[in-house]
Amino acid sequence: MKITKVAKAGTLESNDILIMVSPKDQGIIELDLESIVMQQFGEVIKQVILHKVQEMGVEGVSIKAQDRGALDCTIAARVETALNRAI
Amino acid sequence: MVYGAQVARVNLKDKTERDEVESFLGEFGLILDRDVDYTFVIRNEEPSPQFSLTERAPIVATCSKAKNVLKCFAIAHDLRGEGMAATLVTALIDRLFSEGIHHYFVYTNPCQVKIFSALGFKFVHQNQAVALLENGIYDIRQHLEGLKAKYEIGAGERAALVMNCNPFTLGHQFLIEEAANNHGEVLVFIVEEDKSLFPFATRLALVSEGTKHLPNVKIIPSGEYIISAATFPAYFIREEGERLQAYAELDAAIFGKYFCSSFQILKRYVGEEPYCPVTKAYNETLKKVLPIYGVELEEIRRRPFGDEPISASRVRSLLREGETANLINLLPEVTLRFLDTSLGREIVEKIRKTHSPH
């Protein structure tokens, strides 16, 4: 799956996450995460996002995630939507 | 508590609606800037007997944007701390993305920096009067890294100039030559904001062509961080006084703090400004601010022709008056040739019809 344009999904409301994705060279997956619960869940959130990226077979992407305390299912859904919008 | 606050767009062309936003902002000592192109409001939707059905509920929060800059934020005191700012910013980001803008700034009072940081904005710079933050798919550090790679800016010390070149004159050429003689490498940033009579693409092309004989000069688009509508709105709306001072200081500091340290710029050259009060004030500010970041500012006396210094505004006024015979002494070959093309003639025609200071 190839990312061809910039897209986003989500909001900055509490319990949500805002995901912005943009194209990157093949093989490069870049993730920039900010979260209000970075210390407690930073690693878990990263894994959820990267797992989704892998699952969808994305080749190269730069992801910027601004988390406001979203649940894992929300995070996965927002990433999936953003990626689908960016094809 | 407001649940599911509804964000509504304001029709800025409707005087009643505009007045309503202006008077709401007025309560906080704010004004609705002239360059705003999109405004959102949240209204107090709770049913209240004080308002008849025909009357609209009062505004409780508002925000606006001008191109890629978020501004004019206000939220009623009793609704603060309820996540209104997040709702407003999300609505603006939706709008920005739909316009194809993926990187944006916010100007705010230095005491509000915290609120925007919490919404994911990254701090760029602040002074006593104003703070600038940014957000989006890249930031200033990534932008500088990108420039470094693209223009092969390696190690070593260099000098820089920032120019509008509207159009490129012998004065500009002289200034660049001066800098090129004294330094191993010179970076010339051409103001990218397309608010001048000569379009950016033309200005960039003319300078590149007119400095071809100088192998140690690199011509670079100024981007969003040097004299752009984001970092220096006052320059384009010709504002003077306190706001000009605050914005000029911000622009100068961003150049010193980020560009000079990242590219090892030791000196910035400017031409003496005999006419324009805004540019003059800007030069004065540069003189004060750049040394804080260890950068020297050299003001070079303009190259004169006749009794008067050569300047782009002098060229424009000659074009306006149709006195083209004198231009040969003010403009380099490439600009003269350009004025003779169809696009060039079109621009001259435009200059004759307007009185724009740019």
Short mmCIF file of C-alpha atoms in Angstrom, two decimals, chain B residues 112-341:
data_model
loop_
_atom_site.label_atom_id
_atom_site.label_comp_id
_atom_site.label_asym_id
_atom_site.label_seq_id
_atom_site.Cartn_x
_atom_site.Cartn_y
_atom_site.Cartn_z
CA GLN B 112 -1.42 31.39 26.71
CA VAL B 113 1.48 29.32 25.40
CA LYS B 114 0.60 26.49 27.79
CA ILE B 115 -2.88 25.99 26.35
CA PHE B 116 -1.58 25.58 22.83
CA SER B 117 1.35 23.41 23.88
CA ALA B 118 -1.17 21.08 25.45
CA LEU B 119 -2.93 20.89 22.08
CA GLY B 120 0.27 19.68 20.43
CA PHE B 121 1.64 23.00 19.21
CA LYS B 122 5.40 23.39 19.29
CA PHE B 123 6.95 26.52 20.65
CA VAL B 124 8.99 28.57 18.15
CA HIS B 125 9.73 31.85 19.87
CA GLN B 126 8.25 34.49 22.11
CA ASN B 127 8.95 38.02 23.25
CA GLN B 128 7.15 40.25 25.71
CA ALA B 129 4.23 40.95 23.43
CA VAL B 130 3.67 37.85 21.33
CA ALA B 131 4.43 34.13 21.11
CA LEU B 132 4.59 32.01 17.97
CA LEU B 133 3.87 28.27 17.96
CA GLU B 134 3.55 25.83 15.09
CA ASN B 135 2.00 22.47 14.35
CA GLY B 136 1.47 20.18 11.41
CA ILE B 137 3.37 17.59 9.45
CA TYR B 138 6.79 19.22 9.87
CA ASP B 139 8.48 21.77 12.14
CA ILE B 140 11.20 24.40 11.84
CA ARG B 141 14.03 21.96 12.58
CA GLN B 142 12.88 19.57 9.89
CA HIS B 143 12.46 22.51 7.52
CA LEU B 144 16.09 23.59 8.13
CA GLU B 145 17.37 20.04 7.70
CA GLY B 146 15.47 19.89 4.41
CA LEU B 147 17.08 23.13 3.19
CA LYS B 148 20.51 21.87 4.20
CA ALA B 149 20.11 18.74 2.12
CA LYS B 150 18.49 20.45 -0.85
CA TYR B 151 20.97 23.31 -1.18
CA GLU B 152 24.00 21.35 0.02
CA ILE B 153 24.72 23.70 2.87
CA GLY B 154 27.73 22.07 4.50
CA ALA B 155 30.04 22.98 7.32
CA GLY B 156 31.87 26.30 7.33
CA GLU B 157 30.96 29.89 8.02
CA ARG B 158 28.89 32.07 5.76
CA ALA B 159 26.91 35.28 5.38
CA ALA B 160 23.26 35.78 4.49
CA LEU B 161 20.90 38.30 2.96
CA VAL B 162 17.13 38.39 2.89
CA MET B 163 15.66 40.21 -0.08
CA ASN B 164 12.36 40.77 -1.77
CA CYS B 165 13.85 42.01 -5.09
CA ASN B 166 10.69 43.54 -6.45
CA PRO B 167 12.25 43.73 -9.05
CA PHE B 168 15.96 42.78 -9.00
CA THR B 169 18.05 45.97 -9.37
CA LEU B 170 21.71 46.86 -9.74
CA GLY B 171 21.51 47.80 -6.05
CA HIS B 172 20.62 44.24 -5.08
CA GLN B 173 23.30 42.86 -7.34
CA PHE B 174 25.88 45.21 -5.81
CA LEU B 175 24.90 44.17 -2.28
CA ILE B 176 25.18 40.45 -3.09
CA GLU B 177 28.54 41.03 -4.81
CA GLU B 178 29.83 42.89 -1.74
CA ALA B 179 28.87 39.97 0.50
CA ALA B 180 30.26 37.42 -1.96
CA ASN B 181 33.64 39.19 -2.01
CA ASN B 182 33.97 39.03 1.76
CA HIS B 183 32.73 35.53 2.53
CA GLY B 184 33.35 31.97 1.42
CA GLU B 185 29.67 31.38 0.89
CA VAL B 186 26.61 33.60 0.79
CA LEU B 187 22.98 32.53 1.17
CA VAL B 188 20.39 34.82 -0.36
CA PHE B 189 16.85 34.22 0.87
CA ILE B 190 14.19 35.53 -1.48
CA VAL B 191 10.93 36.47 0.24
CA GLU B 192 8.48 33.78 -0.83
CA GLU B 193 5.25 35.46 0.17
CA ASP B 194 3.46 36.34 -3.04
CA LYS B 195 2.25 39.79 -2.08
CA SER B 196 4.51 41.82 -4.36
CA LEU B 197 3.87 43.21 -7.82
CA PHE B 198 6.53 40.93 -9.26
CA PRO B 199 5.55 37.32 -8.53
CA PHE B 200 7.85 35.13 -6.44
CA ALA B 201 8.79 32.81 -9.31
CA THR B 202 9.92 35.80 -11.38
CA ARG B 203 11.88 37.40 -8.56
CA LEU B 204 13.64 34.12 -7.81
CA ALA B 205 14.49 33.53 -11.47
CA LEU B 206 15.85 37.05 -11.98
CA VAL B 207 18.11 36.91 -8.93
CA SER B 208 19.38 33.44 -9.82
CA GLU B 209 20.15 34.58 -13.34
CA GLY B 210 21.70 37.87 -12.22
CA THR B 211 24.08 36.22 -9.74
CA LYS B 212 25.24 33.40 -12.00
CA HIS B 213 28.71 34.94 -12.18
CA LEU B 214 29.12 34.46 -8.42
CA PRO B 215 29.84 30.78 -7.78
CA ASN B 216 29.73 31.10 -3.99
CA VAL B 217 26.17 32.49 -3.86
CA LYS B 218 23.13 30.27 -3.24
CA ILE B 219 19.62 31.56 -3.89
CA ILE B 220 17.03 30.04 -1.58
CA PRO B 221 13.28 30.61 -1.17
CA SER B 222 12.68 32.16 2.26
CA GLY B 223 9.92 29.74 3.21
CA GLU B 224 7.44 30.28 5.99
CA TYR B 225 9.92 31.32 8.64
CA ILE B 226 11.52 34.49 7.23
CA ILE B 227 9.40 37.59 6.54
CA SER B 228 6.30 35.58 5.73
CA ALA B 229 2.70 36.45 6.50
CA ALA B 230 3.14 34.05 9.43
CA THR B 231 6.27 35.44 11.04
CA PHE B 232 5.88 39.03 10.02
CA PRO B 233 2.32 39.97 9.08
CA ALA B 234 2.98 43.65 9.77
CA TYR B 235 5.39 43.80 6.83
CA PHE B 236 2.65 42.95 4.37
CA ILE B 237 -0.13 45.02 5.83
CA ARG B 238 2.26 47.96 6.43
CA GLU B 239 1.51 48.29 10.06
CA GLU B 240 3.52 50.57 12.28
CA GLY B 241 3.95 51.13 15.99
CA GLU B 242 3.95 48.55 18.75
CA ARG B 243 2.74 45.58 16.76
CA LEU B 244 5.33 46.18 14.07
CA GLN B 245 7.98 46.26 16.75
CA ALA B 246 6.84 42.98 18.29
CA TYR B 247 6.63 41.17 14.95
CA ALA B 248 9.95 42.54 13.70
CA GLU B 249 11.60 41.37 16.90
CA LEU B 250 10.06 37.92 16.47
CA ASP B 251 11.19 37.61 12.86
CA ALA B 252 14.73 38.75 13.66
CA ALA B 253 14.98 36.39 16.62
CA ILE B 254 13.78 33.38 14.60
CA PHE B 255 16.42 34.14 12.00
CA GLY B 256 19.13 34.38 14.64
CA LYS B 257 18.00 31.50 16.82
CA TYR B 258 17.29 28.94 14.10
CA PHE B 259 18.76 29.92 10.73
CA CYS B 260 22.04 31.43 11.86
CA SER B 261 22.87 28.72 14.36
CA SER B 262 21.89 25.91 12.01
CA PHE B 263 23.70 27.28 8.92
CA GLN B 264 26.58 28.97 10.76
CA ILE B 265 25.69 32.40 9.45
CA LEU B 266 28.01 34.94 11.05
CA LYS B 267 26.84 38.05 9.32
CA ARG B 268 23.67 39.35 7.75
CA TYR B 269 23.85 42.15 5.21
CA VAL B 270 21.14 44.72 4.66
CA GLY B 271 20.96 47.76 2.44
CA GLU B 272 20.40 51.12 4.08
CA GLU B 273 16.72 51.98 3.87
CA PRO B 274 16.11 55.57 2.87
CA TYR B 275 12.39 55.41 2.13
CA CYS B 276 10.18 52.80 3.70
CA PRO B 277 9.54 53.32 7.45
CA VAL B 278 8.59 49.66 7.98
CA THR B 279 11.82 48.33 6.47
CA LYS B 280 13.79 50.98 8.32
CA ALA B 281 12.30 49.92 11.65
CA TYR B 282 12.99 46.29 10.72
CA ASN B 283 16.67 47.06 10.05
CA GLU B 284 16.92 48.82 13.41
CA THR B 285 15.44 45.77 15.12
CA LEU B 286 17.85 43.43 13.34
CA LYS B 287 20.70 45.56 14.60
CA LYS B 288 19.53 45.05 18.17
CA VAL B 289 18.42 41.43 18.04
CA LEU B 290 20.96 39.57 15.88
CA PRO B 291 23.98 40.27 18.15
CA ILE B 292 22.12 38.40 20.94
CA TYR B 293 22.59 35.28 18.80
CA GLY B 294 26.17 36.11 17.95
CA VAL B 295 25.40 37.40 14.47
CA GLU B 296 26.73 40.66 13.13
CA LEU B 297 24.59 42.99 11.04
CA GLU B 298 26.25 45.03 8.34
CA GLU B 299 24.31 47.88 6.86
CA ILE B 300 25.71 48.76 3.47
CA ARG B 301 25.25 52.16 1.92
CA ARG B 302 23.12 51.81 -1.15
CA ARG B 303 24.78 52.18 -4.50
CA PRO B 304 23.64 55.50 -5.89
CA PHE B 305 22.80 56.57 -9.39
CA GLY B 306 22.69 60.33 -9.81
CA ASP B 307 21.91 61.83 -6.42
CA GLU B 308 19.60 59.09 -5.29
CA PRO B 309 20.25 55.53 -4.11
CA ILE B 310 19.09 52.71 -6.36
CA SER B 311 16.05 50.95 -4.96
CA ALA B 312 13.28 48.75 -6.24
CA SER B 313 10.67 51.29 -5.18
CA ARG B 314 12.44 53.93 -7.28
CA VAL B 315 12.32 51.53 -10.23
CA ARG B 316 8.63 50.91 -9.69
CA SER B 317 7.83 54.60 -9.58
CA LEU B 318 9.79 55.14 -12.81
CA LEU B 319 7.80 52.32 -14.39
CA ARG B 320 4.59 53.87 -13.13
CA GLU B 321 5.46 57.20 -14.66
CA GLY B 322 6.66 55.57 -17.85
CA GLU B 323 10.17 57.05 -17.67
CA THR B 324 11.82 53.94 -18.99
CA ALA B 325 14.89 55.67 -20.44
CA ASN B 326 16.49 55.89 -17.01
CA LEU B 327 15.97 52.23 -16.15
CA ILE B 328 19.11 51.13 -17.95
CA ASN B 329 21.15 52.74 -15.14
CA LEU B 330 19.20 51.05 -12.36
CA LEU B 331 18.53 47.55 -13.60
CA PRO B 332 20.80 44.69 -14.61
CA GLU B 333 20.56 43.15 -18.06
CA VAL B 334 18.35 40.23 -16.93
CA THR B 335 15.65 42.45 -15.43
CA LEU B 336 15.64 44.72 -18.47
CA ARG B 337 15.20 41.70 -20.70
CA PHE B 338 12.41 40.39 -18.49
CA LEU B 339 10.50 43.70 -18.66
CA ASP B 340 10.42 43.26 -22.40
CA THR B 341 8.68 39.86 -22.28
#
